Amino acid sequence: MFDIALFGSVFVTLFVIMDPPGITPIFLALTSGRAVKVQRRMALQAVLVAFGVIAVFGICGQQILDYLHVSVPALMVAGGLLLLLVALDLLTGKTDEPTQTKDVNVALVPLGMPLLAGPGAIVTVILAVQRAHDVSGQLSVWAAILAMHIVLWVTMRYSLLIIRLIKDGGVVLVTRLSGMLLSAIAVQQIANGVTQFIQGA
């Protein structure tokens, strides 16, 4: 049976990390001066790159951890700290907005990686896949990942319209709210990791 709760948890976590409203002005800045068709193609390319990176870590995450001799609790604490850093950036508005580069396909770098498929999203997916022990859990996790990337594609593809509707103030508001929610998720993840460390000792 499809796990709605797990789907919602993974989707919301990825939403606040990947921050579709916050990525909209960055996408517009990086693709400004290009034709609308080119902007839409770059939006699709960025999402495909991000999904590819996330999928690789989702599928091979356990093997990567085993090779590096990293435990899941250690990854949870490290991931929580990374999420907390992202949350603080969202709350303080100190995120770096890279400048446009005509000679580089910005859909690949920095949009696809690391803006979309950043360390926070990667760690979240690895942990989510590991916590899904049955087929329904795996299906729910991957459905949430796919749904999140569809949201990202729609957001960037229609970014001009979205900016016109919510204005800059709306983007700032949603970004700050996302930061508050993400900080709570980060603290909970750190607490869970420390608890597992203590239980495993």
CSV table of N, CA, C and O in Angstrom, one decimal, residues 134-193:
chain,number,residue,atom,x,y,z
A,134,ASP,N,10.3,-1.5,2.9
A,134,ASP,CA,9.5,-2.4,2.0
A,134,ASP,C,9.2,-1.7,0.7
A,134,ASP,O,9.6,-0.6,0.4
A,135,VAL,N,8.5,-2.4,-0.2
A,135,VAL,CA,8.2,-1.9,-1.5
A,135,VAL,C,7.3,-0.7,-1.5
A,135,VAL,O,7.6,0.3,-2.2
A,136,SER,N,6.3,-0.7,-0.6
A,136,SER,CA,5.5,0.5,-0.6
A,136,SER,C,6.2,1.7,-0.1
A,136,SER,O,6.0,2.9,-0.6
A,137,GLY,N,7.1,1.5,0.9
A,137,GLY,CA,8.0,2.7,1.3
A,137,GLY,C,8.9,3.2,0.2
A,137,GLY,O,9.0,4.4,0.1
A,138,GLN,N,9.5,2.3,-0.5
A,138,GLN,CA,10.4,2.7,-1.6
A,138,GLN,C,9.6,3.5,-2.7
A,138,GLN,O,10.0,4.5,-3.2
A,139,LEU,N,8.4,2.9,-3.0
A,139,LEU,CA,7.5,3.6,-4.0
A,139,LEU,C,7.1,5.0,-3.5
A,139,LEU,O,7.1,5.9,-4.3
A,140,SER,N,6.8,5.1,-2.2
A,140,SER,CA,6.4,6.4,-1.7
A,140,SER,C,7.6,7.4,-1.8
A,140,SER,O,7.4,8.6,-2.1
A,141,VAL,N,8.8,7.0,-1.4
A,141,VAL,CA,10.0,7.8,-1.5
A,141,VAL,C,10.3,8.3,-2.9
A,141,VAL,O,10.4,9.5,-3.1
A,142,TRP,N,10.3,7.4,-3.8
A,142,TRP,CA,10.6,7.7,-5.2
A,142,TRP,C,9.5,8.6,-5.8
A,142,TRP,O,9.8,9.4,-6.7
A,143,ALA,N,8.3,8.3,-5.5
A,143,ALA,CA,7.2,9.1,-6.0
A,143,ALA,C,7.3,10.6,-5.5
A,143,ALA,O,7.1,11.5,-6.2
A,144,ALA,N,7.8,10.7,-4.2
A,144,ALA,CA,8.0,12.1,-3.7
A,144,ALA,C,9.1,12.8,-4.4
A,144,ALA,O,9.0,14.0,-4.7
A,145,ILE,N,10.2,12.1,-4.6
A,145,ILE,CA,11.3,12.6,-5.4
A,145,ILE,C,10.9,13.1,-6.8
A,145,ILE,O,11.2,14.2,-7.2
A,146,LEU,N,10.2,12.2,-7.5
A,146,LEU,CA,9.7,12.5,-8.8
A,146,LEU,C,8.8,13.7,-8.8
A,146,LEU,O,8.9,14.7,-9.6
A,147,ALA,N,7.8,13.7,-7.8
A,147,ALA,CA,6.9,14.8,-7.7
A,147,ALA,C,7.6,16.2,-7.4
A,147,ALA,O,7.2,17.2,-8.0
A,148,MET,N,8.6,16.1,-6.6
A,148,MET,CA,9.4,17.3,-6.3
A,148,MET,C,10.1,17.9,-7.5
A,148,MET,O,10.1,19.1,-7.7
A,149,HIS,N,10.6,17.0,-8.3
A,149,HIS,CA,11.3,17.5,-9.5
A,149,HIS,C,10.3,18.0,-10.6
A,149,HIS,O,10.6,18.9,-11.3
A,150,ILE,N,9.1,17.5,-10.6
A,150,ILE,CA,8.1,18.0,-11.5
A,150,ILE,C,7.7,19.4,-11.0
A,150,ILE,O,7.5,20.3,-11.8
A,151,VAL,N,7.6,19.6,-9.7
A,151,VAL,CA,7.3,20.9,-9.2
A,151,VAL,C,8.4,21.9,-9.5
A,151,VAL,O,8.1,23.1,-9.9
A,152,LEU,N,9.6,21.5,-9.4
A,152,LEU,CA,10.7,22.3,-9.8
A,152,LEU,C,10.7,22.7,-11.3
A,152,LEU,O,10.9,23.9,-11.6
A,153,TRP,N,10.4,21.8,-12.1
A,153,TRP,CA,10.3,22.0,-13.6
A,153,TRP,C,9.2,23.0,-13.9
A,153,TRP,O,9.4,24.0,-14.6
A,154,VAL,N,8.0,22.8,-13.3
A,154,VAL,CA,6.9,23.7,-13.5
A,154,VAL,C,7.2,25.1,-13.0
A,154,VAL,O,6.9,26.1,-13.7
A,155,THR,N,7.8,25.2,-11.8
A,155,THR,CA,8.1,26.5,-11.2
A,155,THR,C,9.1,27.3,-12.1
A,155,THR,O,8.9,28.5,-12.4
A,156,MET,N,10.1,26.6,-12.6
A,156,MET,CA,11.1,27.3,-13.4
A,156,MET,C,10.6,27.6,-14.8
A,156,MET,O,10.8,28.7,-15.4
A,157,ARG,N,9.8,26.7,-15.4
A,157,ARG,CA,9.2,26.9,-16.7
A,157,ARG,C,8.3,28.1,-16.7
A,157,ARG,O,8.3,28.9,-17.7
A,158,TYR,N,7.5,28.2,-15.7
A,158,TYR,CA,6.6,29.4,-15.6
A,158,TYR,C,7.0,30.4,-14.6
A,158,TYR,O,6.2,31.1,-14.0
A,159,SER,N,8.4,30.6,-14.5
A,159,SER,CA,8.9,31.5,-13.5
A,159,SER,C,8.5,32.9,-13.8
A,159,SER,O,8.3,33.7,-12.8
A,160,LEU,N,8.5,33.3,-15.0
A,160,LEU,CA,8.1,34.7,-15.4
A,160,LEU,C,6.7,35.0,-14.9
A,160,LEU,O,6.5,36.1,-14.3
A,161,LEU,N,5.8,34.1,-15.1
A,161,LEU,CA,4.4,34.3,-14.6
A,161,LEU,C,4.3,34.3,-13.1
A,161,LEU,O,3.6,35.1,-12.5
A,162,ILE,N,5.1,33.4,-12.4
A,162,ILE,CA,5.1,33.3,-11.0
A,162,ILE,C,5.6,34.5,-10.3
A,162,ILE,O,5.0,35.1,-9.4
A,163,ILE,N,6.7,35.1,-10.8
A,163,ILE,CA,7.3,36.3,-10.3
A,163,ILE,C,6.3,37.4,-10.4
A,163,ILE,O,6.1,38.3,-9.5
A,164,ARG,N,5.6,37.5,-11.6
A,164,ARG,CA,4.6,38.5,-11.8
A,164,ARG,C,3.4,38.4,-10.8
A,164,ARG,O,2.8,39.4,-10.4
A,165,LEU,N,3.1,37.2,-10.4
A,165,LEU,CA,2.0,37.0,-9.5
A,165,LEU,C,2.3,37.2,-8.0
A,165,LEU,O,1.6,38.0,-7.3
A,166,ILE,N,3.4,36.7,-7.5
A,166,ILE,CA,3.7,36.8,-6.1
A,166,ILE,C,4.6,37.9,-5.7
A,166,ILE,O,4.8,38.2,-4.5
A,167,LYS,N,5.3,38.5,-6.7
A,167,LYS,CA,6.2,39.6,-6.5
A,167,LYS,C,7.4,39.1,-5.7
A,167,LYS,O,7.5,38.0,-5.2
A,168,ASP,N,8.4,40.0,-5.6
A,168,ASP,CA,9.6,39.7,-4.8
A,168,ASP,C,9.3,39.5,-3.3
A,168,ASP,O,9.9,38.7,-2.7
A,169,GLY,N,8.3,40.3,-2.8
A,169,GLY,CA,7.9,40.1,-1.4
A,169,GLY,C,7.4,38.7,-1.1
A,169,GLY,O,7.7,38.2,0.0
A,170,GLY,N,6.6,38.2,-2.0
A,170,GLY,CA,6.1,36.8,-1.8
A,170,GLY,C,7.2,35.8,-1.8
A,170,GLY,O,7.1,34.8,-1.0
A,171,VAL,N,8.2,35.9,-2.7
A,171,VAL,CA,9.3,35.0,-2.7
A,171,VAL,C,10.0,35.0,-1.4
A,171,VAL,O,10.4,34.0,-0.8
A,172,VAL,N,10.3,36.2,-0.9
A,172,VAL,CA,11.0,36.4,0.4
A,172,VAL,C,10.2,35.8,1.5
A,172,VAL,O,10.8,35.1,2.4
A,173,LEU,N,8.9,36.0,1.6
A,173,LEU,CA,8.1,35.4,2.6
A,173,LEU,C,8.1,33.9,2.6
A,173,LEU,O,8.3,33.3,3.7
A,174,VAL,N,7.9,33.3,1.5
A,174,VAL,CA,7.9,31.8,1.4
A,174,VAL,C,9.3,31.3,1.7
A,174,VAL,O,9.4,30.2,2.4
A,175,THR,N,10.3,32.0,1.3
A,175,THR,CA,11.7,31.5,1.7
A,175,THR,C,11.9,31.5,3.2
A,175,THR,O,12.5,30.6,3.7
A,176,ARG,N,11.5,32.6,3.8
A,176,ARG,CA,11.7,32.7,5.3
A,176,ARG,C,10.9,31.6,6.0
A,176,ARG,O,11.3,30.9,6.9
A,177,LEU,N,9.6,31.3,5.6
A,177,LEU,CA,8.8,30.3,6.2
A,177,LEU,C,9.5,28.9,5.9
A,177,LEU,O,9.5,28.0,6.8
A,178,SER,N,10.0,28.7,4.8
A,178,SER,CA,10.7,27.4,4.5
A,178,SER,C,11.9,27.3,5.4
A,178,SER,O,12.2,26.2,5.9
A,179,GLY,N,12.6,28.4,5.7
A,179,GLY,CA,13.8,28.3,6.5
A,179,GLY,C,13.4,27.9,8.0
A,179,GLY,O,14.1,27.1,8.6
A,180,MET,N,12.3,28.4,8.5
A,180,MET,CA,11.8,28.1,9.8
A,180,MET,C,11.5,26.6,9.9
A,180,MET,O,11.9,25.9,10.8
A,181,LEU,N,10.7,26.1,8.9
A,181,LEU,CA,10.4,24.7,8.9
A,181,LEU,C,11.6,23.8,8.7
A,181,LEU,O,11.7,22.7,9.4
A,182,LEU,N,12.5,24.2,7.9
A,182,LEU,CA,13.7,23.4,7.6
A,182,LEU,C,14.6,23.3,8.9
A,182,LEU,O,15.2,22.3,9.2
A,183,SER,N,14.7,24.4,9.6
A,183,SER,CA,15.5,24.4,10.8
A,183,SER,C,14.9,23.4,11.9
A,183,SER,O,15.7,22.7,12.5
A,184,ALA,N,13.6,23.3,12.0
A,184,ALA,CA,13.0,22.4,12.9
A,184,ALA,C,13.3,20.9,12.4
A,184,ALA,O,13.6,20.1,13.3
A,185,ILE,N,13.2,20.7,11.1
A,185,ILE,CA,13.5,19.3,10.6
A,185,ILE,C,15.0,19.0,10.9
A,185,ILE,O,15.3,17.9,11.3
A,186,ALA,N,15.9,20.0,10.7
A,186,ALA,CA,17.3,19.8,10.9
A,186,ALA,C,17.6,19.4,12.4
A,186,ALA,O,18.3,18.4,12.7
A,187,VAL,N,17.0,20.1,13.3
A,187,VAL,CA,17.2,19.9,14.7
A,187,VAL,C,16.7,18.5,15.1
A,187,VAL,O,17.4,17.7,15.8
A,188,GLN,N,15.5,18.1,14.6
A,188,GLN,CA,15.0,16.8,14.9
A,188,GLN,C,15.9,15.7,14.3
A,188,GLN,O,16.1,14.6,14.9
A,189,GLN,N,16.5,15.9,13.1
A,189,GLN,CA,17.3,14.9,12.5
A,189,GLN,C,18.6,14.7,13.3
A,189,GLN,O,19.1,13.6,13.5
A,190,ILE,N,19.2,15.9,13.8
A,190,ILE,CA,20.4,15.8,14.7
A,190,ILE,C,20.0,15.0,15.9
A,190,ILE,O,20.8,14.2,16.4
A,191,ALA,N,18.9,15.3,16.5
A,191,ALA,CA,18.5,14.6,17.8
A,191,ALA,C,18.3,13.1,17.5
A,191,ALA,O,18.8,12.3,18.4
A,192,ASN,N,17.7,12.8,16.4
A,192,ASN,CA,17.6,11.3,16.1
A,192,ASN,C,18.9,10.7,15.9
A,192,ASN,O,19.1,9.5,16.3
A,193,GLY,N,19.8,11.3,15.2
A,193,GLY,CA,21.2,10.8,15.0
A,193,GLY,C,21.9,10.6,16.4
A,193,GLY,O,22.5,9.5,16.6
